[in-house]
Amino acid sequence: MPLLEENTLSQEHPPTLPVVIINGPSGICLSYLLSGYKPYLDTATVHPNPILYRKLQEATHLPITEQDMKYLSEGLEGRSRNPVAVLFDTLLHPNADFGYEFPPVLKWRRDKHQQIPHLVLGKGTPGGAWHAMEGSMLTVSLGIWMELPGVNYRDMTNGKRDRATPEEISSYYKDYVKLKGLQKNFVDNTYVTSVQKLCRGHEQEGLENGQEDQRVVDGGNGHFEENGKECENNGGGGTLWEIRGYRQVQSDTHVPFSLFAENVVLATGASDSPVRLGVEGEDLPFVFHSISDLGLAVSQGKLDVNSDPVLVVGAGLSAADAVLCALNSNIRVLHVFRKNVDNPDLIFKQLPKTLYPEYHKVYNMMSSQTCTNVASLSSSNRPQAVSIASSVCAKMCPKPQLSAGSIAGGSSISLFPDYTSFPEHCVVSFQSDMKCLLQGDNSLKAFKISMALVLIGTNPNLFFLKGQGQYLGQDPTRPISCKQNPIDINPYTFECTKEPGLFAMGPLVGDNFVRFLKGGALGITSCLLK
């Protein structure tokens, strides 16, 4: 399979491929299956689920990819909303949710005659966001749950720890691609700027990202038009996808490319765009949305034990990582989050203490080191208090009128020396004088801080699709969100219900853990082979 060499990027007639994958980590597993690797039941093993095992024995001569996904996954339960993801997970890690570490019940054979030619376009090297993560943190998932089919994680990493560092995982993924001979399918340093559906056999004019032309896609009725001519959308038989973008060949050199594909797979992950509070001052230079900015400030000596506190906003694992990073550097922390500490939806409630002691340390502080007597601003000039329940504080928190000297400080504050939590609080605003205003308990509180980290989640950035792909969501009136509004797919093929020939996998369809995103590769490969 040829790479996109520089001298082929500007061809008059760009190449047409059966499949193009716009990559995150999930694209590696899909490339493995599309390269002819087929999973069969290992008849030397016994699956602990007797009903599934009986189904598997009915067709031991057939690879799983050629069997009925709906039939095999029926009745299975797991931590994914997608049944094929649960199926593939239990074949690779039987009864993992019960604490067992049974061997996989699959064996892999390669059939080079059933390869599906494809390219995987990625912004970096294979492994996606793992290469950009802080190397000293530990993964939430167990190391063995991060492994990809056919290569044992422990054999590759000599891992003695249950959980792994991002550096270990990223190295494993890079080595995996080389070991399985998948390098020819991957094109690194590529940035996709446009994905559009075309009529096969019709001439079209190139588009720059964001411009309009006469092509009209109607995701609702299965038809689309180009220059006024309607074409039936039949999942690749009469349509093509045009993928445009550029490849960064040097630090400042961008070479444009254009490809045609019969099918496109969205495997971009969810870390592109941080969720914002939408409050006044969020664009000030001391407000950040990535934990890496905290590490950079510490390493550059901009923060130390004498600095004003760091404000951390959020109650997820990224926020907990930021708290740990700051405390490990003897930097004081103010931790703000909307939920009550007893809320059962807090992620800490779902993590075993023995495996995740550092996160339970943070949760214990969240529960025990709460604000006790923080000075409150006068509420005489603000509207009647409202319930703080929205994910965007700006919509729910009234904008106060501050007066000189209204910042809480001095002996009127009762804060813990290292860390203080503010449950059921939200940020009202950030001020240019490095002050932040919080609302909670029917009162307003203001503090001088050295830095703010807003870590309340991330959303995918599908700017290269029509309307940023919003029409593909389960609720087409809302932006795509991995948790709140994932892409609507056929649960057994992972094909978008509103766009045949377009597939999605991983966080885009609600599977945020590597353990389950592999199911998308199984469903998509099964669909394309059939």
mmCIF file of C-alpha atoms in Angstrom, residues 202-530:
data_model
loop_
_atom_site.group_PDB
_atom_site.id
_atom_site.type_symbol
_atom_site.label_atom_id
_atom_site.label_comp_id
_atom_site.label_asym_id
_atom_site.label_seq_id
_atom_site.Cartn_x
_atom_site.Cartn_y
_atom_site.Cartn_z
ATOM 1 C CA HIS A 202 -18.927 13.517 -11.636
ATOM 2 C CA GLU A 203 -16.406 16.300 -11.837
ATOM 3 C CA GLN A 204 -16.082 18.526 -8.816
ATOM 4 C CA GLU A 205 -14.203 21.596 -7.838
ATOM 5 C CA GLY A 206 -11.841 21.585 -4.889
ATOM 6 C CA LEU A 207 -12.954 23.311 -1.746
ATOM 7 C CA GLU A 208 -11.016 25.159 0.827
ATOM 8 C CA ASN A 209 -12.159 24.346 4.350
ATOM 9 C CA GLY A 210 -15.144 26.436 5.390
ATOM 10 C CA GLN A 211 -16.162 27.563 1.893
ATOM 11 C CA GLU A 212 -19.529 26.805 0.340
ATOM 12 C CA ASP A 213 -20.284 25.289 -3.061
ATOM 13 C CA GLN A 214 -23.290 23.798 -4.817
ATOM 14 C CA ARG A 215 -22.969 20.372 -3.216
ATOM 15 C CA VAL A 216 -25.780 19.781 -0.743
ATOM 16 C CA VAL A 217 -25.818 16.853 1.677
ATOM 17 C CA ASP A 218 -29.114 15.810 3.208
ATOM 18 C CA GLY A 219 -28.262 13.435 6.030
ATOM 19 C CA GLY A 220 -31.929 12.878 6.796
ATOM 20 C CA ASN A 221 -33.313 11.378 3.576
ATOM 21 C CA GLY A 222 -30.366 9.419 2.236
ATOM 22 C CA HIS A 223 -29.879 11.576 -0.865
ATOM 23 C CA PHE A 224 -27.470 14.301 -1.809
ATOM 24 C CA GLU A 225 -26.946 16.686 -4.639
ATOM 25 C CA GLU A 226 -23.928 17.940 -6.521
ATOM 26 C CA ASN A 227 -24.406 20.972 -8.739
ATOM 27 C CA GLY A 228 -28.142 20.360 -8.602
ATOM 28 C CA LYS A 229 -28.057 16.688 -9.584
ATOM 29 C CA GLU A 230 -29.435 14.250 -7.016
ATOM 30 C CA CYS A 231 -27.658 10.947 -6.393
ATOM 31 C CA GLU A 232 -28.808 7.983 -4.364
ATOM 32 C CA ASN A 233 -26.746 7.456 -1.227
ATOM 33 C CA ASN A 234 -26.165 3.716 -1.213
ATOM 34 C CA GLY A 235 -23.200 3.318 1.085
ATOM 35 C CA GLY A 236 -20.361 3.486 -1.399
ATOM 36 C CA GLY A 237 -21.901 1.930 -4.527
ATOM 37 C CA GLY A 238 -22.489 5.286 -6.198
ATOM 38 C CA THR A 239 -20.730 7.693 -3.888
ATOM 39 C CA LEU A 240 -17.225 8.633 -2.932
ATOM 40 C CA TRP A 241 -15.760 10.633 -0.100
ATOM 41 C CA GLU A 242 -13.258 13.332 -0.835
ATOM 42 C CA ILE A 243 -10.675 13.857 1.934
ATOM 43 C CA ARG A 244 -8.566 16.997 1.757
ATOM 44 C CA GLY A 245 -5.881 18.307 4.046
ATOM 45 C CA TYR A 246 -2.179 18.852 4.303
ATOM 46 C CA ARG A 247 0.883 16.983 5.458
ATOM 47 C CA GLN A 248 3.462 18.734 7.597
ATOM 48 C CA VAL A 249 6.778 17.597 6.136
ATOM 49 C CA GLN A 250 8.904 20.118 8.016
ATOM 50 C CA SER A 251 8.182 22.403 10.915
ATOM 51 C CA ASP A 252 6.869 25.120 8.620
ATOM 52 C CA THR A 253 6.125 23.325 5.342
ATOM 53 C CA HIS A 254 2.587 22.155 4.559
ATOM 54 C CA VAL A 255 1.973 20.018 1.477
ATOM 55 C CA PRO A 256 -1.714 19.710 0.520
ATOM 56 C CA PHE A 257 -3.216 16.368 -0.410
ATOM 57 C CA SER A 258 -6.499 15.051 -1.751
ATOM 58 C CA LEU A 259 -7.858 11.497 -1.607
ATOM 59 C CA PHE A 260 -11.012 9.680 -2.621
ATOM 60 C CA ALA A 261 -12.400 6.861 -0.466
ATOM 61 C CA GLU A 262 -15.386 4.567 -0.678
ATOM 62 C CA ASN A 263 -15.635 4.529 3.112
ATOM 63 C CA VAL A 264 -14.372 6.881 5.823
ATOM 64 C CA VAL A 265 -13.871 5.944 9.470
ATOM 65 C CA LEU A 266 -13.884 8.638 12.148
ATOM 66 C CA ALA A 267 -11.511 7.489 14.891
ATOM 67 C CA THR A 268 -10.368 10.879 16.106
ATOM 68 C CA GLY A 269 -10.896 10.456 19.844
ATOM 69 C CA ALA A 270 -12.252 13.190 22.098
ATOM 70 C CA SER A 271 -9.342 15.313 23.288
ATOM 71 C CA ASP A 272 -9.373 17.988 20.579
ATOM 72 C CA SER A 273 -11.455 20.724 22.197
ATOM 73 C CA PRO A 274 -11.626 21.366 25.950
ATOM 74 C CA VAL A 275 -15.057 22.153 27.351
ATOM 75 C CA ARG A 276 -15.235 25.768 28.467
ATOM 76 C CA LEU A 277 -17.107 27.379 31.322
ATOM 77 C CA GLY A 278 -18.260 30.270 29.191
ATOM 78 C CA VAL A 279 -17.673 32.845 31.916
ATOM 79 C CA GLU A 280 -16.210 36.318 31.892
ATOM 80 C CA GLY A 281 -12.409 36.349 31.810
ATOM 81 C CA GLU A 282 -11.928 32.764 30.660
ATOM 82 C CA ASP A 283 -9.592 33.965 27.912
ATOM 83 C CA LEU A 284 -7.262 35.776 30.324
ATOM 84 C CA PRO A 285 -3.642 34.557 30.142
ATOM 85 C CA PHE A 286 -3.667 32.890 33.573
ATOM 86 C CA VAL A 287 -6.660 30.636 32.730
ATOM 87 C CA PHE A 288 -5.768 27.289 31.116
ATOM 88 C CA HIS A 289 -7.606 24.173 29.985
ATOM 89 C CA SER A 290 -4.872 21.536 30.049
ATOM 90 C CA ILE A 291 -2.961 19.935 32.907
ATOM 91 C CA SER A 292 0.221 20.147 30.829
ATOM 92 C CA ASP A 293 0.169 23.918 31.343
ATOM 93 C CA LEU A 294 0.464 23.364 35.088
ATOM 94 C CA GLY A 295 3.448 21.075 34.646
ATOM 95 C CA LEU A 296 5.082 23.613 32.351
ATOM 96 C CA ALA A 297 4.573 26.456 34.831
ATOM 97 C CA VAL A 298 6.109 24.362 37.621
ATOM 98 C CA SER A 299 9.098 23.291 35.515
ATOM 99 C CA GLN A 300 9.757 26.892 34.472
ATOM 100 C CA GLY A 301 9.722 28.087 38.076
ATOM 101 C CA LYS A 302 6.631 30.266 37.618
ATOM 102 C CA LEU A 303 4.923 28.529 40.558
ATOM 103 C CA ASP A 304 6.383 27.608 43.933
ATOM 104 C CA VAL A 305 5.500 27.277 47.588
ATOM 105 C CA ASN A 306 5.133 31.065 47.943
ATOM 106 C CA SER A 307 2.727 31.467 45.021
ATOM 107 C CA ASP A 308 -0.926 32.275 45.396
ATOM 108 C CA PRO A 309 -3.135 29.173 45.176
ATOM 109 C CA VAL A 310 -3.861 27.385 41.929
ATOM 110 C CA LEU A 311 -7.564 27.126 41.167
ATOM 111 C CA VAL A 312 -8.641 23.730 39.784
ATOM 112 C CA VAL A 313 -12.155 23.491 38.331
ATOM 113 C CA GLY A 314 -13.710 20.055 37.817
ATOM 114 C CA ALA A 315 -14.380 16.781 39.609
ATOM 115 C CA GLY A 316 -12.997 14.236 37.168
ATOM 116 C CA LEU A 317 -9.700 12.429 36.919
ATOM 117 C CA SER A 318 -7.965 15.225 34.998
ATOM 118 C CA ALA A 319 -8.826 17.644 37.797
ATOM 119 C CA ALA A 320 -7.586 15.106 40.347
ATOM 120 C CA ASP A 321 -4.324 14.762 38.413
ATOM 121 C CA ALA A 322 -3.897 18.545 38.514
ATOM 122 C CA VAL A 323 -4.485 18.572 42.289
ATOM 123 C CA LEU A 324 -1.867 15.861 42.773
ATOM 124 C CA CYS A 325 0.614 17.633 40.500
ATOM 125 C CA ALA A 326 0.250 20.894 42.420
ATOM 126 C CA LEU A 327 0.445 19.312 45.855
ATOM 127 C CA ASN A 328 3.524 17.314 44.856
ATOM 128 C CA SER A 329 5.184 20.665 44.093
ATOM 129 C CA ASN A 330 4.031 22.205 47.408
ATOM 130 C CA ILE A 331 1.625 24.555 45.640
ATOM 131 C CA ARG A 332 -1.630 25.420 47.386
ATOM 132 C CA VAL A 333 -4.872 24.361 45.692
ATOM 133 C CA LEU A 334 -8.422 25.697 45.646
ATOM 134 C CA HIS A 335 -10.630 22.991 44.137
ATOM 135 C CA VAL A 336 -14.051 23.986 42.777
ATOM 136 C CA PHE A 337 -16.706 21.578 41.517
ATOM 137 C CA ARG A 338 -20.474 21.595 41.067
ATOM 138 C CA LYS A 339 -21.364 18.188 42.499
ATOM 139 C CA ASN A 340 -21.906 17.279 46.121
ATOM 140 C CA VAL A 341 -19.100 15.099 47.495
ATOM 141 C CA ASP A 342 -21.624 12.297 48.096
ATOM 142 C CA ASN A 343 -22.876 12.306 44.515
ATOM 143 C CA PRO A 344 -22.821 8.679 43.278
ATOM 144 C CA ASP A 345 -21.833 9.835 39.780
ATOM 145 C CA LEU A 346 -18.398 10.987 40.933
ATOM 146 C CA ILE A 347 -15.796 8.853 39.173
ATOM 147 C CA PHE A 348 -13.990 8.192 42.463
ATOM 148 C CA LYS A 349 -16.982 6.158 43.635
ATOM 149 C CA GLN A 350 -16.339 3.699 40.814
ATOM 150 C CA LEU A 351 -12.614 3.113 41.419
ATOM 151 C CA PRO A 352 -11.329 0.408 43.813
ATOM 152 C CA LYS A 353 -9.236 1.952 46.582
ATOM 153 C CA THR A 354 -6.489 -0.660 46.344
ATOM 154 C CA LEU A 355 -5.831 0.052 42.654
ATOM 155 C CA TYR A 356 -6.289 3.826 42.758
ATOM 156 C CA PRO A 357 -4.945 5.077 46.101
ATOM 157 C CA GLU A 358 -3.885 8.457 44.702
ATOM 158 C CA TYR A 359 -7.363 9.281 43.408
ATOM 159 C CA HIS A 360 -8.966 8.251 46.681
ATOM 160 C CA LYS A 361 -6.506 10.522 48.459
ATOM 161 C CA VAL A 362 -7.886 13.403 46.409
ATOM 162 C CA TYR A 363 -11.467 12.316 47.065
ATOM 163 C CA ASN A 364 -10.830 12.174 50.798
ATOM 164 C CA MET A 365 -9.549 15.746 50.690
ATOM 165 C CA MET A 366 -12.527 16.806 48.599
ATOM 166 C CA SER A 367 -14.787 15.425 51.328
ATOM 167 C CA SER A 368 -12.918 16.478 54.450
ATOM 168 C CA GLN A 369 -11.043 19.685 53.577
ATOM 169 C CA THR A 370 -13.990 21.794 52.467
ATOM 170 C CA CYS A 371 -14.236 25.558 52.804
ATOM 171 C CA THR A 372 -15.351 26.395 56.338
ATOM 172 C CA ASN A 373 -15.567 30.132 56.886
ATOM 173 C CA VAL A 374 -14.659 31.820 53.628
ATOM 174 C CA ALA A 375 -15.623 35.464 53.590
ATOM 175 C CA SER A 376 -18.702 36.129 51.494
ATOM 176 C CA LEU A 377 -19.465 39.106 49.357
ATOM 177 C CA SER A 378 -22.617 41.092 49.938
ATOM 178 C CA SER A 379 -25.532 39.786 47.938
ATOM 179 C CA SER A 380 -27.616 42.961 48.196
ATOM 180 C CA ASN A 381 -26.866 44.060 44.649
ATOM 181 C CA ARG A 382 -27.311 40.754 42.856
ATOM 182 C CA PRO A 383 -30.415 38.965 41.554
ATOM 183 C CA GLN A 384 -32.140 36.243 43.505
ATOM 184 C CA ALA A 385 -29.944 33.161 43.782
ATOM 185 C CA VAL A 386 -30.593 30.355 41.338
ATOM 186 C CA SER A 387 -29.909 26.638 41.481
ATOM 187 C CA ILE A 388 -26.471 25.800 40.098
ATOM 188 C CA ALA A 389 -27.090 22.780 37.932
ATOM 189 C CA SER A 390 -26.008 23.669 34.397
ATOM 190 C CA SER A 391 -22.719 22.432 32.969
ATOM 191 C CA VAL A 392 -22.016 25.984 31.819
ATOM 192 C CA CYS A 393 -21.747 28.215 34.851
ATOM 193 C CA ALA A 394 -22.212 31.375 32.813
ATOM 194 C CA LYS A 395 -25.834 30.471 32.165
ATOM 195 C CA MET A 396 -26.655 29.897 35.804
ATOM 196 C CA CYS A 397 -24.519 32.288 37.841
ATOM 197 C CA PRO A 398 -25.545 35.945 38.048
ATOM 198 C CA LYS A 399 -22.873 38.501 37.338
ATOM 199 C CA PRO A 400 -22.098 40.357 40.600
ATOM 200 C CA GLN A 401 -21.099 43.967 41.056
ATOM 201 C CA LEU A 402 -17.737 44.031 42.834
ATOM 202 C CA SER A 403 -16.600 46.936 44.932
ATOM 203 C CA ALA A 404 -13.111 47.842 46.101
ATOM 204 C CA GLY A 405 -11.862 45.707 48.945
ATOM 205 C CA SER A 406 -14.463 43.017 48.419
ATOM 206 C CA ILE A 407 -11.916 40.251 47.884
ATOM 207 C CA ALA A 408 -11.987 37.684 50.648
ATOM 208 C CA GLY A 409 -8.741 37.642 52.521
ATOM 209 C CA GLY A 410 -6.864 37.977 55.773
ATOM 210 C CA SER A 411 -8.171 36.558 59.029
ATOM 211 C CA SER A 412 -11.706 36.273 57.718
ATOM 212 C CA ILE A 413 -10.743 33.208 55.663
ATOM 213 C CA SER A 414 -10.509 29.750 57.120
ATOM 214 C CA LEU A 415 -8.683 27.645 54.543
ATOM 215 C CA PHE A 416 -6.542 24.583 54.881
ATOM 216 C CA PRO A 417 -2.829 25.242 54.371
ATOM 217 C CA ASP A 418 -2.416 22.999 51.316
ATOM 218 C CA TYR A 419 -5.812 22.247 49.801
ATOM 219 C CA THR A 420 -9.383 23.489 50.194
ATOM 220 C CA SER A 421 -12.375 22.173 48.288
ATOM 221 C CA PHE A 422 -15.504 24.083 47.300
ATOM 222 C CA PRO A 423 -18.269 21.527 46.644
ATOM 223 C CA GLU A 424 -21.432 22.736 44.927
ATOM 224 C CA HIS A 425 -19.698 25.894 43.746
ATOM 225 C CA CYS A 426 -19.171 27.366 40.294
ATOM 226 C CA VAL A 427 -16.963 30.037 38.791
ATOM 227 C CA VAL A 428 -18.711 33.337 38.087
ATOM 228 C CA SER A 429 -15.782 35.189 36.544
ATOM 229 C CA PHE A 430 -12.037 35.671 36.284
ATOM 230 C CA GLN A 431 -10.624 39.176 36.660
ATOM 231 C CA SER A 432 -7.563 40.735 35.046
ATOM 232 C CA ASP A 433 -5.990 41.324 38.486
ATOM 233 C CA MET A 434 -5.654 37.519 38.952
ATOM 234 C CA LYS A 435 -8.797 37.202 41.014
ATOM 235 C CA CYS A 436 -11.611 34.700 40.589
ATOM 236 C CA LEU A 437 -15.165 34.904 41.844
ATOM 237 C CA LEU A 438 -17.011 31.776 43.021
ATOM 238 C CA GLN A 439 -20.658 31.217 43.821
ATOM 239 C CA GLY A 440 -22.096 28.639 46.180
ATOM 240 C CA ASP A 441 -24.066 28.275 49.402
ATOM 241 C CA ASN A 442 -26.074 31.377 48.458
ATOM 242 C CA SER A 443 -22.919 33.464 48.720
ATOM 243 C CA LEU A 444 -20.135 34.831 46.560
ATOM 244 C CA LYS A 445 -16.458 34.326 47.355
ATOM 245 C CA ALA A 446 -13.435 35.899 45.702
ATOM 246 C CA PHE A 447 -9.785 34.870 45.814
ATOM 247 C CA LYS A 448 -6.485 35.931 44.360
ATOM 248 C CA ILE A 449 -4.906 33.041 42.480
ATOM 249 C CA SER A 450 -1.734 32.407 40.531
ATOM 250 C CA MET A 451 -3.294 30.200 37.869
ATOM 251 C CA ALA A 452 -6.635 28.613 36.956
ATOM 252 C CA LEU A 453 -7.074 25.186 35.387
ATOM 253 C CA VAL A 454 -10.510 24.499 33.931
ATOM 254 C CA LEU A 455 -10.654 20.709 33.526
ATOM 255 C CA ILE A 456 -14.298 19.826 32.964
ATOM 256 C CA GLY A 457 -13.967 17.544 29.963
ATOM 257 C CA THR A 458 -13.179 17.592 26.267
ATOM 258 C CA ASN A 459 -15.194 17.335 23.079
ATOM 259 C CA PRO A 460 -14.217 16.114 19.623
ATOM 260 C CA ASN A 461 -13.482 18.661 16.937
ATOM 261 C CA LEU A 462 -15.153 17.577 13.708
ATOM 262 C CA PHE A 463 -14.689 20.900 11.920
ATOM 263 C CA PHE A 464 -13.832 19.065 8.701
ATOM 264 C CA LEU A 465 -17.386 17.725 8.393
ATOM 265 C CA LYS A 466 -20.503 19.565 7.286
ATOM 266 C CA GLY A 467 -21.855 21.522 10.253
ATOM 267 C CA GLN A 468 -19.050 20.033 12.406
ATOM 268 C CA GLY A 469 -20.851 16.698 12.126
ATOM 269 C CA GLN A 470 -23.689 17.799 14.379
ATOM 270 C CA TYR A 471 -26.306 16.179 12.114
ATOM 271 C CA LEU A 472 -24.691 12.785 12.840
ATOM 272 C CA GLY A 473 -25.491 12.919 16.558
ATOM 273 C CA GLN A 474 -28.223 11.103 18.404
ATOM 274 C CA ASP A 475 -29.685 14.565 18.911
ATOM 275 C CA PRO A 476 -28.915 16.482 15.695
ATOM 276 C CA THR A 477 -29.855 19.791 17.335
ATOM 277 C CA ARG A 478 -26.859 19.623 19.704
ATOM 278 C CA PRO A 479 -23.084 19.468 19.121
ATOM 279 C CA ILE A 480 -21.389 16.065 19.172
ATOM 280 C CA SER A 481 -20.383 15.121 22.710
ATOM 281 C CA CYS A 482 -18.867 11.788 23.674
ATOM 282 C CA LYS A 483 -20.944 11.573 26.849
ATOM 283 C CA GLN A 484 -24.031 13.649 26.150
ATOM 284 C CA ASN A 485 -24.557 13.300 22.389
ATOM 285 C CA PRO A 486 -22.435 10.621 20.674
ATOM 286 C CA ILE A 487 -22.653 9.894 16.968
ATOM 287 C CA ASP A 488 -25.683 7.764 16.154
ATOM 288 C CA ILE A 489 -24.509 4.451 14.684
ATOM 289 C CA ASN A 490 -25.760 1.003 13.809
ATOM 290 C CA PRO A 491 -24.709 -0.838 16.988
ATOM 291 C CA TYR A 492 -23.414 -3.870 15.085
ATOM 292 C CA THR A 493 -21.607 -2.249 12.136
ATOM 293 C CA PHE A 494 -20.672 1.194 13.601
ATOM 294 C CA GLU A 495 -21.902 2.798 10.381
ATOM 295 C CA CYS A 496 -23.489 6.221 10.883
ATOM 296 C CA THR A 497 -27.250 5.884 10.658
ATOM 297 C CA LYS A 498 -27.539 9.190 8.817
ATOM 298 C CA GLU A 499 -24.566 8.764 6.492
ATOM 299 C CA PRO A 500 -23.910 5.349 4.864
ATOM 300 C CA GLY A 501 -20.259 4.832 4.048
ATOM 301 C CA LEU A 502 -19.221 6.900 7.064
ATOM 302 C CA PHE A 503 -18.249 4.991 10.223
ATOM 303 C CA ALA A 504 -17.346 6.109 13.741
ATOM 304 C CA MET A 505 -15.639 4.363 16.636
ATOM 305 C CA GLY A 506 -14.070 5.009 20.032
ATOM 306 C CA PRO A 507 -15.041 8.058 22.116
ATOM 307 C CA LEU A 508 -17.144 9.460 19.265
ATOM 308 C CA VAL A 509 -19.667 6.663 19.933
ATOM 309 C CA GLY A 510 -19.275 6.662 23.710
ATOM 310 C CA ASP A 511 -16.395 4.189 24.151
ATOM 311 C CA ASN A 512 -13.799 6.210 26.041
ATOM 312 C CA PHE A 513 -11.607 3.329 27.194
ATOM 313 C CA VAL A 514 -9.179 1.425 24.953
ATOM 314 C CA ARG A 515 -10.647 -1.755 26.376
ATOM 315 C CA PHE A 516 -13.929 -1.113 24.533
ATOM 316 C CA LEU A 517 -12.986 0.979 21.512
ATOM 317 C CA LYS A 518 -11.536 -2.176 19.957
ATOM 318 C CA GLY A 519 -15.119 -3.379 19.458
ATOM 319 C CA GLY A 520 -15.580 -0.706 16.814
ATOM 320 C CA ALA A 521 -12.773 -2.281 14.800
ATOM 321 C CA LEU A 522 -14.511 -5.655 14.959
ATOM 322 C CA GLY A 523 -17.885 -4.287 13.886
ATOM 323 C CA ILE A 524 -16.504 -2.140 11.054
ATOM 324 C CA THR A 525 -14.285 -4.902 9.670
ATOM 325 C CA SER A 526 -17.158 -7.381 9.779
ATOM 326 C CA CYS A 527 -19.366 -4.940 7.890
ATOM 327 C CA LEU A 528 -16.779 -4.159 5.195
ATOM 328 C CA LEU A 529 -15.884 -7.817 4.652
ATOM 329 C CA LYS A 530 -19.501 -8.718 4.146
#
